[in-house]
CSV table of C-alpha atoms in Angstrom, one decimal:
chain,number,residue,atom,x,y,z
A,19,MET,CA,157.3,-15.0,-38.9
A,20,PRO,CA,155.0,-16.0,-41.5
A,21,VAL,CA,154.3,-13.4,-44.8
A,22,PRO,CA,151.0,-11.7,-44.5
A,23,PRO,CA,148.2,-12.7,-47.4
A,24,SER,CA,148.4,-9.5,-48.4
A,25,VAL,CA,152.1,-9.1,-49.2
A,26,LEU,CA,152.2,-10.8,-52.8
A,27,LEU,CA,154.9,-12.1,-54.7
A,28,TYR,CA,153.4,-11.9,-58.0
A,29,GLU,CA,151.1,-9.4,-59.9
A,30,GLU,CA,148.1,-11.8,-59.5
A,31,SER,CA,146.9,-13.5,-56.6
A,32,PRO,CA,149.3,-16.9,-56.3
A,33,ALA,CA,148.2,-20.1,-54.6
A,34,PRO,CA,150.2,-20.9,-51.3
A,35,SER,CA,152.2,-24.4,-51.2
A,36,GLY,CA,150.0,-26.9,-49.3
A,37,ASP,CA,152.8,-28.8,-47.4
A,38,ASN,CA,155.2,-25.6,-46.7
A,39,ASN,CA,158.0,-28.3,-47.4
A,40,ASP,CA,156.4,-29.8,-50.7
A,41,TRP,CA,158.3,-27.3,-53.1
A,42,LEU,CA,161.5,-29.2,-51.9
A,43,ASN,CA,160.3,-32.2,-53.9
A,44,TYR,CA,160.8,-30.2,-57.0
A,45,ILE,CA,164.3,-28.8,-56.9
A,46,LYS,CA,167.7,-30.3,-57.1
A,47,ILE,CA,171.3,-29.2,-56.6
A,48,GLY,CA,172.3,-27.2,-59.4
A,49,GLN,CA,169.1,-25.6,-60.4
A,50,ARG,CA,168.7,-22.0,-61.5
A,51,PHE,CA,167.0,-19.6,-59.1
A,52,ASP,CA,165.9,-16.2,-60.0
A,53,LEU,CA,167.3,-13.7,-57.2
A,54,GLU,CA,165.7,-10.2,-56.6
A,55,LEU,CA,167.2,-8.2,-53.8
A,56,LEU,CA,164.7,-5.9,-52.6
A,57,SER,CA,167.0,-2.8,-52.1
A,58,GLN,CA,166.7,0.5,-53.4
A,59,ARG,CA,168.2,-0.3,-57.1
A,60,LYS,CA,166.0,-3.9,-57.1
A,61,ILE,CA,168.9,-6.0,-58.5
A,62,ARG,CA,167.8,-9.3,-60.0
A,63,CYS,CA,170.5,-12.0,-61.4
A,64,SER,CA,170.4,-15.7,-61.7
A,65,CYS,CA,171.9,-17.8,-59.3
A,66,GLU,CA,172.6,-21.9,-58.6
A,67,LEU,CA,171.1,-23.6,-55.6
A,68,LEU,CA,173.9,-25.3,-53.8
A,69,GLY,CA,172.0,-26.9,-51.0
A,70,PHE,CA,169.7,-26.3,-47.9
A,71,ARG,CA,168.6,-27.3,-44.6
A,72,PRO,CA,164.9,-27.4,-44.0
A,73,GLY,CA,163.9,-24.8,-41.4
A,74,LYS,CA,167.2,-23.7,-41.3
A,75,TYR,CA,168.9,-21.9,-44.6
A,76,VAL,CA,169.1,-22.0,-48.3
A,77,LEU,CA,172.8,-21.8,-50.0
A,78,LEU,CA,172.8,-20.1,-53.1
A,79,ARG,CA,175.9,-19.2,-55.8
A,80,LEU,CA,176.5,-16.1,-57.7
A,81,ASP,CA,178.3,-15.6,-60.6
A,82,ASP,CA,181.0,-13.4,-59.8
A,83,ASP,CA,180.1,-10.1,-61.4
A,84,ALA,CA,176.2,-11.0,-61.1
A,85,ILE,CA,176.1,-8.3,-58.1
A,86,PRO,CA,178.6,-5.8,-56.5
A,87,ASP,CA,180.0,-6.8,-53.2
A,88,SER,CA,178.5,-3.4,-52.0
A,89,GLN,CA,174.7,-4.5,-52.4
A,90,LEU,CA,175.2,-7.5,-50.2
A,91,LEU,CA,174.2,-6.8,-46.9
A,92,SER,CA,173.1,-8.9,-44.3
A,93,GLY,CA,169.8,-8.5,-43.2
A,94,LEU,CA,168.8,-7.7,-47.2
A,95,PRO,CA,165.3,-8.7,-47.7
A,96,LEU,CA,165.2,-10.7,-51.1
A,97,ILE,CA,162.9,-12.6,-53.2
A,98,CYS,CA,163.8,-15.9,-54.7
A,99,ARG,CA,161.9,-17.3,-57.6
A,100,PHE,CA,162.1,-21.0,-59.6
A,101,LEU,CA,160.4,-22.4,-62.8
A,102,VAL,CA,159.1,-25.9,-62.4
A,103,GLU,CA,158.3,-26.5,-66.4
A,104,ASP,CA,157.7,-30.3,-66.8
A,105,ALA,CA,154.2,-31.2,-67.1
A,106,LEU,CA,153.8,-29.2,-63.9
A,107,GLY,CA,154.4,-25.9,-65.2
A,108,GLU,CA,154.7,-23.8,-62.2
A,109,CYS,CA,156.5,-21.2,-60.5
A,110,PHE,CA,157.6,-21.0,-57.0
A,111,ALA,CA,158.9,-18.1,-54.8
A,112,PHE,CA,159.6,-17.1,-51.3
A,113,ARG,CA,160.7,-14.0,-49.7
A,114,SER,CA,163.7,-14.2,-47.4
A,115,GLU,CA,166.6,-12.2,-46.1
A,116,LEU,CA,170.2,-12.2,-46.4
A,117,LEU,CA,172.1,-14.2,-43.5
A,118,HIS,CA,175.7,-14.9,-44.5
A,119,ILE,CA,177.9,-14.2,-47.7
A,120,VAL,CA,181.3,-15.9,-48.8
A,121,ARG,CA,183.3,-14.6,-51.4
A,122,PHE,CA,186.1,-16.5,-52.0
A,123,PRO,CA,186.6,-19.2,-54.1
A,124,ASP,CA,183.3,-18.7,-55.1
A,125,LYS,CA,180.6,-15.9,-54.1
A,126,ILE,CA,177.9,-17.9,-51.9
A,127,ILE,CA,175.0,-16.3,-49.9
A,128,MET,CA,173.2,-18.0,-47.2
A,129,VAL,CA,169.3,-17.2,-46.6
A,130,ASN,CA,166.9,-17.7,-44.1
A,131,PHE,CA,164.9,-20.9,-45.2
A,132,PRO,CA,161.2,-19.8,-46.2
A,133,PRO,CA,158.3,-20.0,-43.7
A,134,LEU,CA,155.8,-19.7,-46.8
A,135,VAL,CA,156.1,-20.7,-50.3
A,136,GLN,CA,153.8,-19.6,-53.0
A,137,ARG,CA,153.4,-21.0,-56.3
A,138,ARG,CA,151.6,-19.6,-59.6
A,139,ALA,CA,150.5,-21.9,-62.9
A,140,LEU,CA,152.4,-20.9,-66.0
A,141,ARG,CA,149.9,-21.7,-68.4
A,142,ASN,CA,146.0,-22.7,-67.8
A,143,GLU,CA,146.1,-26.3,-68.4
A,144,LYS,CA,148.7,-28.9,-67.4
A,145,ARG,CA,150.2,-30.9,-69.8
A,146,ASN,CA,150.4,-34.4,-70.3
A,147,SER,CA,153.6,-36.4,-70.3
A,148,ILE,CA,154.1,-38.4,-73.8
A,149,TYR,CA,157.0,-39.2,-75.7
A,150,LEU,CA,156.6,-39.3,-79.2
A,151,PRO,CA,158.8,-38.7,-82.5
A,152,ALA,CA,158.3,-35.0,-84.2
A,153,ARG,CA,159.9,-32.6,-86.2
A,154,LEU,CA,160.3,-29.0,-85.7
A,155,ARG,CA,160.9,-26.2,-88.3
A,156,LEU,CA,162.8,-23.4,-86.6
A,157,SER,CA,162.8,-19.6,-88.2
A,158,MET,CA,164.8,-17.0,-86.9
A,159,GLU,CA,166.1,-13.5,-88.0
A,160,LYS,CA,169.7,-14.8,-87.7
A,161,LEU,CA,169.3,-17.8,-90.0
A,162,ASP,CA,169.2,-17.2,-94.1
A,163,LYS,CA,166.3,-19.9,-94.0
A,164,PRO,CA,164.3,-22.4,-91.7
A,165,VAL,CA,166.1,-25.2,-90.4
A,166,GLN,CA,164.6,-28.7,-89.4
A,167,VAL,CA,165.5,-30.5,-86.7
A,168,ASP,CA,164.1,-34.1,-85.2
A,169,GLY,CA,163.4,-34.6,-81.8
A,170,HIS,CA,160.8,-35.7,-79.2
A,171,LEU,CA,157.6,-34.5,-77.8
A,172,VAL,CA,158.1,-34.8,-74.2
A,173,ASP,CA,154.5,-33.3,-72.8
A,174,ILE,CA,151.6,-31.7,-74.9
A,175,SER,CA,148.3,-30.0,-74.5
A,176,ALA,CA,145.7,-28.5,-76.8
A,177,ASN,CA,147.6,-25.1,-76.3
A,178,GLY,CA,151.1,-26.2,-76.0
A,179,CYS,CA,154.0,-28.7,-75.8
A,180,ARG,CA,157.6,-29.3,-74.9
A,181,PHE,CA,160.3,-30.6,-77.7
A,182,LEU,CA,163.1,-32.2,-76.8
A,183,PHE,CA,165.9,-32.3,-79.4
A,184,LYS,CA,169.8,-31.7,-80.0
A,185,THR,CA,171.2,-28.7,-81.6
A,186,PRO,CA,174.1,-26.2,-81.6
A,187,TYR,CA,171.9,-23.4,-80.9
A,188,LYS,CA,171.8,-21.8,-77.5
A,189,PRO,CA,168.5,-21.5,-75.4
A,190,ASP,CA,168.8,-17.5,-75.9
A,191,LEU,CA,169.0,-17.4,-79.5
A,192,ILE,CA,165.9,-20.0,-80.2
A,193,ARG,CA,163.7,-18.1,-77.4
A,194,LEU,CA,160.6,-16.5,-79.4
A,195,ALA,CA,161.3,-18.3,-82.6
A,196,THR,CA,158.4,-19.0,-84.7
A,197,VAL,CA,158.1,-22.9,-85.2
A,198,LEU,CA,156.0,-25.1,-87.2
A,199,VAL,CA,155.9,-28.6,-85.4
A,200,HIS,CA,154.7,-31.7,-87.4
A,201,ILE,CA,153.8,-34.6,-85.5
A,202,ALA,CA,152.6,-37.9,-87.3
A,203,HIS,CA,151.8,-41.3,-85.4
A,204,ASP,CA,151.0,-44.7,-87.3
A,205,VAL,CA,149.1,-46.0,-84.1
A,206,ALA,CA,146.9,-43.4,-83.2
A,207,GLU,CA,146.4,-42.4,-87.1
A,208,PHE,CA,147.6,-38.7,-86.4
A,209,ASN,CA,149.2,-36.2,-88.6
A,210,VAL,CA,149.0,-32.5,-88.1
A,211,MET,CA,151.0,-29.5,-88.6
A,212,LEU,CA,151.0,-27.0,-86.0
A,213,HIS,CA,152.1,-23.2,-85.9
A,214,GLY,CA,153.7,-22.1,-82.4
A,215,THR,CA,156.5,-19.7,-80.6
A,216,ILE,CA,159.2,-20.8,-78.4
A,217,ARG,CA,158.7,-19.3,-75.1
A,218,ASN,CA,161.3,-20.7,-73.3
A,219,ALA,CA,164.1,-23.2,-73.5
A,220,ARG,CA,166.9,-24.8,-71.5
A,221,ILE,CA,170.0,-27.2,-71.7
A,222,ASP,CA,170.1,-30.5,-69.6
A,223,GLU,CA,171.9,-33.7,-69.8
A,224,TYR,CA,169.3,-35.0,-72.5
A,225,GLY,CA,169.6,-31.8,-74.8
A,226,LEU,CA,167.2,-28.5,-75.4
A,227,THR,CA,164.2,-28.7,-74.4
A,228,ALA,CA,161.8,-25.9,-75.7
A,229,GLY,CA,158.5,-25.0,-74.4
A,230,ILE,CA,156.2,-24.2,-77.4
A,231,GLN,CA,152.7,-22.1,-77.0
A,232,PHE,CA,150.5,-22.9,-80.2
A,233,ALA,CA,149.1,-20.0,-82.4
A,234,ALA,CA,145.8,-21.6,-81.8
A,235,PRO,CA,143.9,-24.2,-79.7
A,236,GLU,CA,144.2,-27.4,-81.4
A,237,PRO,CA,141.3,-29.3,-80.3
A,238,ALA,CA,142.0,-32.3,-82.6
A,239,LEU,CA,145.1,-33.1,-80.3
A,240,ALA,CA,142.7,-34.6,-77.7
A,241,ARG,CA,143.0,-37.8,-79.8
A,242,LEU,CA,146.6,-38.0,-79.7
A,243,ILE,CA,146.7,-36.7,-75.9
A,244,ASN,CA,143.8,-39.4,-74.8
A,245,ALA,CA,145.3,-42.2,-77.0
A,246,GLU,CA,146.7,-45.4,-75.5
A,247,LEU,CA,150.3,-45.2,-76.8
A,248,PRO,CA,153.2,-46.9,-76.1
A,249,GLN,CA,155.4,-45.3,-73.6
A,250,GLN,CA,159.2,-45.0,-74.3
A,251,GLY,CA,161.8,-43.9,-71.9
A,252,ILE,CA,164.3,-41.0,-72.8
A,253,GLU,CA,167.4,-42.1,-74.4
A,254,ARG,CA,170.4,-41.4,-72.1
């Protein structure tokens, strides 16, 4: 049964997903979902996508101590959300209900495949994909002095970028850290330093990716964003 338009999953009006199954193009097995149980306690936790059957169900694995067993009841309504950062920069969400629970050897839940998926932009403009060497200076309370790391910009706009690098720091440690991004490119004859804040971070097979919001829009970046630059693949 479709969810009435008045029942929103976000504080502001989101956009519906055009083809109800197009959201499947943005997910992969192992992706982290945010799960919110619509019970009196409104418990929220992170879970892992194990699989799905379009039109039938979605399978999610919970960490053993994420939700007490007493709160997992068949028929319980819930909301699932997941982020697609990259150049798209959107949050997808759908309302569903708990169908079945497996408690051993892993805690796995089966939920109804959503009849409607909503999506909301995480930022006001899409970022352009790019792959350029850059340097990041990190300032954090837990560090006595700023540290510099080399990496690559993987997308960029006038208001922010994503920076890919290898580091021993965990994502939770660098979130909200203040940064200075140094971008220099000989072909585009471009050299600029930008102040910003890390708003999100995640680890994948390539390293750690930090989503950075610039302290102020940088109009000068338009020349770099629109420049005809050689595209490089991400090193594996």
